[in-house]
C-alpha cells in the first residue's frame, strides 16, 4: 500500500466515528496496541523534544525501506504516533520525504498539528522526515 | 464578613465576557486561572477608553492630553500603592510583569549586593521566573544559590530554611503562593526570621494578589512583585514594590528616556524615584487597566471573595478525592486556589486532552516549575486553578470530566 493509500484508509476509518469520544477511544486503543519499542532505544538520544509527554522514536533501514518504532508515556500521544508509523513505516526514504501528512487535518486532529500545541506531533513528523533525509544522504553517498 | 449569595456571584461572573462562550459546543469551564485570569468588562472598557480618547505620551508634554494622561497614570500608581498598602506611591515601579520585576531587581542588586562568595536563598517551589534570574546572576557573579527544600506535603521545610539563613545569604526570594502546588507559604514568619539575620526578602506575589489581601507593610517584605494579568488586569503590566531605602540604593537597570534628569555626551544624571526605574514610554493603557482591575476587586469584600473561593476549592478537593488512583501533588495545610494532581495509570497530558474535549480548560505539564515536578517524581500534573468567578457547578463538571477521561484511559 502506498503512503497515500494508507492515509485514505485511515480517513475512511475515522469518517465512521460519530463523535470525539469514539475518535479518542480509537486513538487510545491504537496507543495501547502499539508494538513495543526495544527498551534499549528508550534513551535521551531517541527522545523527541517539544512534546509534553515523552516520545521515543527509533528507525532502521532494511532493504531500502525505513521501519519506525516508538513509545510514549502518554497513551493518546502513542495512538497518534502509531498512526504516523502506520502511514510512513515500510517506505523508502524518498517516498517519506515526498509525502505530506494532510490526513491529520482530514481526520479532525488538526489541533494536534499546531506548532504551539505541546504534544509535539509536528516534532514527530519532523523527526521522521529527518531520519528519511539522513538515510537518503547515506544511500546517495 | 459578608457571605456571597449565589445571585451575587452570578452577577459578578456576568461581568467577565470571556467566561460566557461555548467551546466544542458547550459552555466553557475555565479553570486555568493560575496561568491568567479573565478580564471584567470594566477593565476592557478602560483600555478602549484610553486609546479612544486619552492616548498621548506622558510626563513630557505641556499640552492638555499629556497632562491628563500623566495625572491618570500617577493616580493609578497611588491606587496600586494603596491596594498593597505601600507607604508611598514611588515605591511602586511599573514593569511588564512578575518576570520583568524579578529581572529588574536581580539586574540592579547584582551590581552592589551579590558578589563573589555571597549567596541567594530561594525555595524548592519557585516557578522559573523567580528561579532562573537568580540562578543566572549567581552564575555570572560566582554567587551561590541556596535552595530551601520541600516536605512531602509540598511545604517549605522551615527548620532547614532557618539553617540556610544562618549561612547569611544576601537575599531571600520566595513565592507567596506556589503556582504548582497551591501552598500558601508563611511569608510573614519567614520574613521575620530572615530579618533577624538582617537579610532582605523578596516575595513573589504572582499567585497571591488576586486571591488574598496583601499588605506589604504588615508583611514587612523588602520587595514584592506581581503581574496584572493574573489579577484580572491586562497582560503586559506588572509591579515591583520595593521599600524606599532599597530603591534609593539600587542603581537603574535599563537606560533610556524617562528615567533621566540631565543628559550630555559625557554623562547622565538619573531621574528621581520611581522614574529612574521606568525607562522608555510606559504601558499607560496597561497601568490604567490595572487600576480598573483593582477598582473592580475593591467593590467586593476581599475576605468574602477569599472565603467563597476557598469553599469552591474544598469542594473540588473532596470530590476529586473520590476518583480511584487520585493523587494530589502538594497537600499543604494552607492551600490557595490551585489543585495539582495525577491519576495513577494515566498521563496528565492525556487527561488534559480529554477534559478539554469536554469544554474544561485545565493546564497540564510542569507549570514552569520543573524542579517541583522532579521533587515529586512526576512528569507533570493536571492543574485546576480557580478564581472567585468559578461556580460549584463548574467544579462538578470538572470532576465528571476527569472521571470520564480516567475511565476512557484505563
Coordinates of C-alpha atoms in Angstrom, one line a residue:
Chain A
X1 CA 0.0 0.0 0.0
X2 CA 1.3 3.5 -0.8
X3 CA 1.5 6.2 1.7
X4 CA -1.4 7.9 0.1
X5 CA -3.5 4.7 0.2
X6 CA -2.8 4.2 3.9
X7 CA -3.8 7.8 4.6
X8 CA -7.0 7.3 2.6
X9 CA -7.7 4.1 4.6
X10 CA -7.3 6.0 7.9
X11 CA -9.5 8.8 6.7
X12 CA -12.3 6.4 5.9
X13 CA -11.9 4.6 9.2
X14 CA -12.2 8.0 11.0
X15 CA -15.2 9.0 9.0
X16 CA -17.2 6.3 10.8
X17 CA -16.8 7.9 14.2
X18 CA -19.8 9.9 15.3
X19 CA -18.3 12.0 18.0
X20 CA -15.0 13.0 19.6
X21 CA -15.3 10.2 22.2
X22 CA -15.3 7.4 19.5
X23 CA -12.3 9.0 17.9
X24 CA -10.3 9.3 21.1
X25 CA -11.3 5.8 22.2
X26 CA -9.9 4.6 19.0
X27 CA -6.7 6.6 19.4
X28 CA -6.4 5.2 23.0
X29 CA -6.8 1.7 21.6
X30 CA -4.2 2.3 18.9
X31 CA -1.9 3.6 21.6
X32 CA -2.4 0.5 23.8
X33 CA -1.9 -1.7 20.7
X34 CA 1.3 -0.1 19.5
X35 CA 4.1 -2.6 19.0
X36 CA 6.7 -2.3 21.8
X37 CA 9.9 -0.4 21.1
X38 CA 13.1 -2.2 22.1
X39 CA 13.8 -0.9 25.6
X40 CA 17.4 0.0 24.7
X41 CA 16.1 2.7 22.4
X42 CA 14.3 4.5 25.1
X43 CA 17.2 6.8 25.7
X44 CA 17.6 10.6 25.6
X45 CA 19.0 10.2 22.1
X46 CA 15.7 8.9 20.9
X47 CA 13.6 11.4 22.8
X48 CA 11.7 13.9 20.7
X49 CA 11.8 17.4 22.1
X50 CA 8.7 19.7 22.1
X51 CA 6.4 17.1 23.5
X52 CA 4.6 17.4 26.8
X53 CA 4.7 13.7 27.2
X54 CA 7.9 11.8 26.4
X55 CA 8.1 10.2 23.0
X56 CA 10.9 8.0 21.8
X57 CA 11.3 7.3 18.1
X58 CA 13.7 4.7 16.6
X59 CA 14.2 3.9 12.9
X60 CA 16.0 1.3 10.9
X61 CA 16.7 0.9 7.3
X62 CA 16.0 -2.6 6.0
X63 CA 16.3 -3.4 2.3
X64 CA 15.9 0.2 1.3
X65 CA 12.9 0.8 3.5
X66 CA 12.6 2.6 6.8
X67 CA 10.8 0.9 9.7
X68 CA 9.9 3.1 12.7
X69 CA 9.2 2.0 16.2
X70 CA 8.2 4.4 19.0
X71 CA 6.8 4.7 22.5
X72 CA 5.4 7.4 24.7
X73 CA 4.3 7.6 28.3
X74 CA 1.0 9.2 27.2
X75 CA -1.4 6.9 25.5
X76 CA -3.2 9.4 23.2
X77 CA 0.2 10.6 22.0
X78 CA 1.1 7.0 21.5
X79 CA -2.0 6.5 19.4
X80 CA -1.2 9.4 17.2
X81 CA 2.4 8.1 16.8
X82 CA 1.0 4.7 15.9
X83 CA -1.0 6.4 13.1
X84 CA 2.1 8.1 11.8
X85 CA 4.1 4.8 11.9
X86 CA 1.3 3.0 10.1
X87 CA 1.5 5.6 7.3
X88 CA 5.2 6.0 7.0
X89 CA 6.8 2.8 8.1
X90 CA 7.9 0.4 5.4
X91 CA 8.6 3.0 2.8
X92 CA 11.7 4.3 1.1
X93 CA 13.4 7.5 2.3
X94 CA 12.3 9.2 -1.0
X95 CA 8.7 8.2 -0.5
X96 CA 8.7 9.5 3.0
X97 CA 10.4 12.8 2.1
X98 CA 7.9 13.4 -0.7
X99 CA 4.8 12.6 1.3
X100 CA 2.6 15.0 3.1
X101 CA 0.6 14.4 6.3
X102 CA -2.7 16.1 5.2
X103 CA -4.7 13.2 6.6
X104 CA -4.2 14.6 10.1
X105 CA -6.3 17.6 9.1
X106 CA -8.9 15.4 7.4
X107 CA -9.4 13.1 10.4
X108 CA -10.0 16.1 12.6
X109 CA -6.8 16.1 14.6
X110 CA -5.6 19.3 13.1
X111 CA -5.4 21.0 16.5
X112 CA -2.7 18.4 17.4
X113 CA -0.7 19.7 14.5
X114 CA -0.4 23.3 15.6
X115 CA 3.2 24.1 16.4
X116 CA 2.1 25.7 19.7
X117 CA 0.5 22.5 20.8
X118 CA 2.7 20.8 23.3
X119 CA 2.1 17.2 22.3
X120 CA 4.6 17.7 19.5
X121 CA 3.0 16.0 16.6
X122 CA 4.9 18.5 14.4
X123 CA 8.2 17.4 16.1
X124 CA 7.4 13.8 15.5
X125 CA 6.8 14.3 11.8
X126 CA 9.9 16.4 11.5
X127 CA 11.9 13.7 13.2
X128 CA 10.6 11.0 10.8
X129 CA 11.5 13.2 7.8
X130 CA 14.9 13.9 9.3
X131 CA 15.6 10.2 9.6
X132 CA 14.5 9.7 6.0
X133 CA 16.8 12.6 4.9
X134 CA 19.7 11.0 6.7
X135 CA 19.1 7.6 5.2
X136 CA 18.8 9.2 1.8
X137 CA 22.1 11.0 2.1
X138 CA 23.8 7.8 3.3
X139 CA 22.4 6.0 0.2
X140 CA 23.4 8.7 -2.1
X141 CA 27.0 8.6 -0.8
Chain B
X1 CA -17.5 39.4 56.7
X2 CA -20.5 39.1 54.4
X3 CA -21.2 35.9 52.7
X4 CA -21.9 35.9 49.0
X5 CA -25.3 34.7 47.7
X6 CA -25.4 32.6 44.6
X7 CA -27.2 35.5 42.9
X8 CA -24.4 37.9 43.8
X9 CA -21.8 35.5 42.5
X10 CA -23.6 35.2 39.2
X11 CA -23.8 38.9 38.9
X12 CA -20.1 39.2 39.5
X13 CA -19.4 36.4 36.9
X14 CA -21.6 38.1 34.4
X15 CA -19.1 40.9 34.2
X16 CA -16.5 38.6 32.5
X17 CA -17.4 38.3 28.9
X18 CA -14.8 35.6 28.1
X19 CA -16.4 33.2 30.6
X20 CA -19.7 33.3 28.6
X21 CA -18.7 31.3 25.5
X22 CA -19.0 27.8 24.2
X23 CA -16.1 25.6 23.3
X24 CA -16.8 22.4 21.3
X25 CA -20.5 23.4 21.6
X26 CA -20.7 23.5 25.4
X27 CA -20.2 26.3 27.9
X28 CA -16.5 26.9 28.7
X29 CA -15.4 25.9 32.2
X30 CA -12.3 28.0 32.7
X31 CA -10.0 26.5 35.4
X32 CA -6.7 27.9 34.2
X33 CA -6.7 31.0 36.4
X34 CA -3.2 30.5 37.8
X35 CA -1.9 30.9 34.2
X36 CA -4.1 34.0 33.6
X37 CA -7.4 35.3 34.8
X38 CA -10.2 36.6 32.5
X39 CA -10.9 40.3 32.4
X40 CA -14.0 42.1 33.6
X41 CA -15.8 44.4 31.2
X42 CA -14.7 47.4 33.2
X43 CA -11.0 46.6 32.5
X44 CA -11.7 46.1 28.8
X45 CA -13.6 49.3 28.7
X46 CA -10.9 51.3 30.4
X47 CA -8.3 50.2 27.8
X48 CA -10.7 51.1 25.0
X49 CA -11.5 54.5 26.5
X50 CA -7.8 55.3 26.9
X51 CA -7.0 54.6 23.3
X52 CA -10.3 56.2 22.1
X53 CA -9.9 59.5 23.9
X54 CA -6.8 59.8 26.1
X55 CA -3.9 58.4 24.2
X56 CA -0.8 60.5 24.4
X57 CA 2.7 60.2 25.8
X58 CA 3.1 61.1 29.4
X59 CA 5.5 63.0 31.7
X60 CA 6.8 65.3 29.0
X61 CA 4.0 67.3 27.4
X62 CA 2.7 70.6 28.3
X63 CA -0.5 70.1 26.3
X64 CA -3.8 69.2 27.8
X65 CA -4.0 65.5 26.8
X66 CA -0.5 64.8 28.1
X67 CA -1.2 66.4 31.4
X68 CA -4.4 64.4 31.8
X69 CA -2.8 61.1 30.9
X70 CA 0.2 61.8 33.2
X71 CA -2.2 62.5 36.1
X72 CA -4.2 59.4 35.3
X73 CA -1.0 57.3 35.2
X74 CA 0.3 58.7 38.5
X75 CA -3.1 58.3 40.1
X76 CA -3.1 54.7 39.1
X77 CA 0.3 54.3 40.9
X78 CA -1.4 55.6 44.0
X79 CA -4.2 53.1 43.6
X80 CA -1.7 50.3 43.3
X81 CA 0.2 51.5 46.3
X82 CA -3.0 51.7 48.3
X83 CA -4.0 48.2 47.1
X84 CA -0.9 46.5 48.6
X85 CA -0.6 49.2 51.3
X86 CA 2.8 50.6 50.2
X87 CA 3.9 53.5 52.4
X88 CA 4.4 55.9 49.4
X89 CA 3.4 55.8 45.7
X90 CA 7.0 56.0 44.4
X91 CA 7.6 52.5 45.9
X92 CA 5.5 51.2 43.0
X93 CA 7.6 50.6 39.9
X94 CA 5.7 49.5 36.8
X95 CA 7.1 46.7 34.8
X96 CA 5.9 44.2 32.2
X97 CA 5.1 41.5 34.8
X98 CA 6.5 39.4 37.5
X99 CA 9.3 38.1 35.4
X100 CA 10.5 41.6 34.4
X101 CA 10.2 42.7 38.0
X102 CA 12.4 39.9 39.2
X103 CA 14.9 40.7 36.4
X104 CA 14.9 44.4 37.3
X105 CA 15.6 43.5 40.9
X106 CA 18.2 40.9 40.0
X107 CA 19.9 43.2 37.4
X108 CA 20.1 46.0 39.9
X109 CA 21.1 44.1 43.0
X110 CA 23.9 42.2 41.2
X111 CA 25.7 45.5 40.8
X112 CA 26.2 46.0 44.5
X113 CA 24.8 43.3 46.7
X114 CA 25.5 39.9 45.2
X115 CA 29.3 39.5 44.9
X116 CA 31.6 36.5 44.6
X117 CA 31.2 34.2 47.6
X118 CA 27.8 35.6 48.5
X119 CA 24.6 33.6 48.3
X120 CA 20.9 33.9 47.4
X121 CA 18.3 31.8 49.1
X122 CA 15.2 30.6 47.2
X123 CA 12.8 27.7 47.8
X124 CA 12.3 24.5 46.0
X125 CA 8.8 25.6 44.8
X126 CA 9.8 28.7 42.9
X127 CA 8.4 28.9 39.4
X128 CA 11.0 29.7 36.7
X129 CA 10.6 33.4 36.8
X130 CA 11.8 33.6 40.5
X131 CA 14.4 31.0 39.9
X132 CA 16.2 31.4 36.6
X133 CA 17.0 35.1 37.0
X134 CA 18.7 34.4 40.4
X135 CA 20.4 31.3 39.1
X136 CA 21.9 33.2 36.1
X137 CA 23.1 36.1 38.2
X138 CA 24.6 33.7 40.6
X139 CA 26.5 32.1 37.7
X140 CA 27.6 35.5 36.4
X141 CA 28.7 36.8 39.8
X142 CA 30.0 33.5 41.2
X143 CA 27.3 33.7 43.9
X144 CA 25.9 30.6 45.4
X145 CA 22.2 29.7 45.0
X146 CA 20.8 28.1 48.2
X147 CA 17.5 26.2 47.9
X148 CA 15.1 25.6 50.8
X149 CA 13.8 22.1 50.5
X150 CA 10.2 21.0 50.4
X151 CA 8.5 18.4 52.6
X152 CA 6.4 15.6 51.1
X153 CA 3.3 17.7 51.7
X154 CA 4.8 20.4 49.5
X155 CA 5.5 22.9 52.2
X156 CA 8.9 24.6 52.8
X157 CA 10.9 22.8 55.5
X158 CA 11.1 25.7 57.9
X159 CA 13.8 24.1 60.0
X160 CA 16.1 23.7 57.0
X161 CA 15.1 27.2 55.9
X162 CA 16.4 28.5 59.3
X163 CA 19.6 26.6 58.9
X164 CA 20.1 28.1 55.5
X165 CA 19.5 31.6 56.9
X166 CA 22.4 31.1 59.3
X167 CA 24.6 30.9 56.2
X168 CA 23.8 34.6 55.8
X169 CA 22.6 34.8 52.2
X170 CA 22.4 38.3 50.9
X171 CA 18.8 37.9 49.8
X172 CA 15.8 35.6 50.3
X173 CA 13.5 35.2 47.3
X174 CA 10.3 33.2 48.0
X175 CA 6.9 32.8 46.5
X176 CA 3.8 33.7 48.5
X177 CA 1.7 31.0 46.9
X178 CA 3.0 28.1 44.8
X179 CA 1.6 28.0 41.3
X180 CA 2.3 24.3 41.0
X181 CA 1.2 23.1 44.4
X182 CA -1.1 25.7 45.8
X183 CA 0.8 26.0 49.0
X184 CA 0.5 29.3 50.9
X185 CA 3.8 30.0 52.5
X186 CA 4.0 31.5 55.9
X187 CA 5.8 34.5 54.4
X188 CA 5.3 36.8 57.3
X189 CA 7.1 34.4 59.6
X190 CA 9.8 33.7 57.1
X191 CA 10.4 37.4 56.6
X192 CA 10.7 37.9 60.4
X193 CA 13.2 35.0 60.6
X194 CA 15.2 36.5 57.7
X195 CA 15.2 39.9 59.2
X196 CA 16.6 38.5 62.4
X197 CA 19.7 37.8 60.4
X198 CA 19.5 41.2 58.6
X199 CA 18.6 39.6 55.3
X200 CA 16.2 41.3 52.9
X201 CA 13.3 39.4 51.4
X202 CA 11.6 39.4 48.0
X203 CA 8.1 37.9 48.0
X204 CA 6.8 36.7 44.6
X205 CA 3.1 37.6 44.7
X206 CA 2.2 36.4 41.2
X207 CA -0.3 33.9 42.6
X208 CA -1.4 35.8 45.7
X209 CA -2.7 39.3 44.8
X210 CA -5.9 38.1 43.2
X211 CA -6.7 35.7 46.0
X212 CA -5.9 37.3 49.3
X213 CA -5.3 40.7 50.8
X214 CA -1.7 41.8 50.6
X215 CA -0.3 44.3 53.0
X216 CA 3.4 44.8 52.2
X217 CA 4.0 46.9 55.4
X218 CA 2.4 44.3 57.6
X219 CA 4.4 41.6 55.9
X220 CA 7.4 43.9 56.1
X221 CA 8.9 42.4 52.9
X222 CA 11.6 44.4 51.3
X223 CA 10.4 43.6 47.8
X224 CA 7.1 42.3 46.3
X225 CA 6.4 41.5 42.7
X226 CA 3.3 40.6 40.8
X227 CA 1.6 40.6 37.3
X228 CA -1.5 42.4 36.4
X229 CA -2.9 39.6 34.1
X230 CA -3.2 37.1 36.9
X231 CA -5.4 39.6 38.8
X232 CA -8.0 40.5 36.1
X233 CA -5.8 43.2 34.5
X234 CA -4.3 43.3 31.1
X235 CA -1.3 41.2 30.1
X236 CA 2.0 43.1 29.9
X237 CA 1.7 45.1 33.1
X238 CA 3.3 44.2 36.4
X239 CA 4.7 45.8 39.5
X240 CA 7.9 45.8 41.5
X241 CA 7.3 47.1 45.0
X242 CA 10.4 48.0 47.0
X243 CA 11.0 49.8 50.2
X244 CA 12.3 53.4 49.6
X245 CA 15.6 52.7 51.3
X246 CA 16.3 50.0 48.8
X247 CA 15.1 52.0 45.8
X248 CA 17.5 54.8 46.8
X249 CA 20.4 52.3 47.0
X250 CA 19.6 50.5 43.8
X251 CA 21.2 51.6 40.5
X252 CA 18.9 51.7 37.4
X253 CA 18.6 48.5 35.4
X254 CA 17.5 49.8 32.0
X255 CA 18.5 53.1 30.4
X256 CA 16.9 55.5 28.0
X257 CA 14.3 58.2 28.1
X258 CA 12.0 59.0 31.0
X259 CA 14.5 57.7 33.6
X260 CA 17.0 60.6 33.1
X261 CA 17.4 64.0 34.6
X262 CA 20.4 65.7 32.8
X263 CA 22.0 64.2 29.8
X264 CA 25.2 65.2 28.0
X265 CA 27.5 63.1 25.8
X266 CA 29.8 62.7 28.8
X267 CA 27.4 61.8 31.5
X268 CA 23.8 61.4 32.6
X269 CA 22.1 62.0 35.9
X270 CA 19.1 60.0 36.7
X271 CA 15.6 61.0 37.5
X272 CA 14.1 60.7 40.9
X273 CA 12.0 57.8 42.2
X274 CA 10.2 56.0 40.8
X275 CA 11.1 57.2 37.3
X276 CA 14.7 56.1 37.4
X277 CA 13.4 52.5 37.1
X278 CA 10.9 53.2 34.3
X279 CA 13.0 53.7 31.1
X280 CA 11.1 54.5 27.9
X281 CA 7.5 55.1 27.2
X282 CA 5.5 53.1 29.7
X283 CA 2.4 50.9 29.1
X284 CA -0.1 53.6 30.1
X285 CA -3.2 51.7 29.0
X286 CA -2.0 48.7 30.9
X287 CA -1.4 50.7 34.0
X288 CA -5.0 52.2 33.7
X289 CA -6.3 48.7 33.1
X290 CA -4.6 47.5 36.3
X291 CA -6.2 50.3 38.2
X292 CA -9.6 49.3 36.8
X293 CA -9.0 45.7 37.9
X294 CA -8.1 46.9 41.4
X295 CA -11.3 49.0 41.5
X296 CA -13.2 46.0 40.3
X297 CA -11.9 43.8 43.1
X298 CA -12.4 46.6 45.7
X299 CA -16.1 46.7 45.0
X300 CA -16.2 43.5 47.0
X301 CA -15.1 42.4 50.4
X302 CA -11.8 40.6 49.7
X303 CA -12.3 38.3 52.8
X304 CA -15.6 37.2 51.5
X305 CA -14.3 36.6 48.0
X306 CA -11.5 34.5 49.5
X307 CA -13.9 32.5 51.7
X308 CA -16.1 31.8 48.7
X309 CA -13.1 30.7 46.6
X310 CA -11.8 28.5 49.4
X311 CA -15.2 26.9 49.6
X312 CA -15.1 26.0 45.9
X313 CA -11.5 24.6 46.2
X314 CA -12.6 22.5 49.2
X315 CA -15.5 21.1 47.3
X316 CA -13.2 20.3 44.3
X317 CA -10.7 18.5 46.6
X318 CA -13.4 16.4 48.3
X319 CA -15.0 15.4 45.0
X320 CA -11.7 14.7 43.1
X321 CA -10.5 12.6 46.0
X322 CA -13.3 10.0 45.3
X323 CA -11.7 9.2 41.9
X324 CA -9.7 5.9 42.3
X325 CA -6.0 6.5 41.9
X326 CA -6.3 10.2 42.5
X327 CA -3.0 11.6 43.9
X328 CA -2.7 15.3 44.9
X329 CA 0.7 16.7 44.3
X330 CA 1.1 19.1 47.2
X331 CA -1.1 18.6 50.2
X332 CA -0.4 21.7 52.2
X333 CA -2.4 22.7 55.3
X334 CA -2.7 26.2 53.8
X335 CA -3.8 26.0 50.2
X336 CA -4.9 28.6 47.7
X337 CA -6.9 28.1 44.6
X338 CA -4.6 25.6 42.9
X339 CA -5.1 21.8 42.8
X340 CA -2.4 19.8 41.1
X341 CA -2.9 16.1 40.6
X342 CA -2.0 12.9 38.8
X343 CA -4.2 9.8 38.5
X344 CA -2.4 6.5 38.8
X345 CA -2.2 4.7 35.5
X346 CA -2.8 7.8 33.3
X347 CA -0.7 10.5 31.9
X348 CA -1.5 14.1 32.8
X349 CA -1.4 15.2 29.1
X350 CA -4.0 12.5 28.2
X351 CA -6.3 13.7 30.9
X352 CA -5.8 17.3 29.8
X353 CA -6.6 16.4 26.1
X354 CA -9.8 14.6 27.0
X355 CA -11.2 17.1 29.5
X356 CA -10.5 19.8 27.0
X357 CA -12.9 18.0 24.6
X358 CA -15.4 18.2 27.4
X359 CA -15.0 22.0 27.4
X360 CA -13.0 22.1 30.6
X361 CA -9.8 24.2 30.5
X362 CA -7.1 23.0 32.8
X363 CA -3.4 23.0 32.4
X364 CA -1.1 20.0 32.2
X365 CA 2.6 19.9 32.3
X366 CA 5.3 21.2 34.6
X367 CA 3.7 24.7 35.1
X368 CA 7.0 26.4 34.6
X369 CA 8.3 24.8 37.8
X370 CA 10.3 21.8 36.5
X371 CA 12.3 21.3 39.8
X372 CA 9.0 20.9 41.6
X373 CA 8.0 18.1 39.2
X374 CA 11.4 16.5 39.7
X375 CA 11.0 16.7 43.5
X376 CA 7.7 14.8 43.4
X377 CA 8.9 12.5 40.7
X378 CA 6.1 13.1 38.3
X379 CA 6.3 14.0 34.6
X380 CA 3.9 16.8 35.1
X381 CA 0.5 17.3 36.7
X382 CA -3.0 18.2 35.8
X383 CA -3.7 21.6 37.4
X384 CA -7.1 23.1 38.0
X385 CA -6.8 26.6 39.3
X386 CA -9.7 28.7 40.5
X387 CA -10.8 32.3 40.7
X388 CA -13.8 33.8 42.6
X389 CA -15.9 33.7 39.5
X390 CA -15.9 29.9 39.3
X391 CA -19.0 28.1 40.4
X392 CA -19.9 24.9 42.2
X393 CA -21.5 23.7 39.0
X394 CA -18.2 24.1 37.3
X395 CA -16.4 22.1 39.9
X396 CA -18.9 19.3 39.3
X397 CA -18.2 19.5 35.6
X398 CA -14.5 19.3 36.2
X399 CA -14.9 16.2 38.4
X400 CA -17.2 14.5 35.9
X401 CA -14.8 15.3 33.0
X402 CA -11.8 13.8 34.9
X403 CA -13.8 10.7 35.9
X404 CA -14.8 10.2 32.3
X405 CA -11.3 10.8 31.0
X406 CA -9.9 8.3 33.5
X407 CA -12.4 5.7 32.6
X408 CA -11.5 6.1 28.9
X409 CA -7.8 5.8 29.6
X410 CA -7.8 2.8 31.8

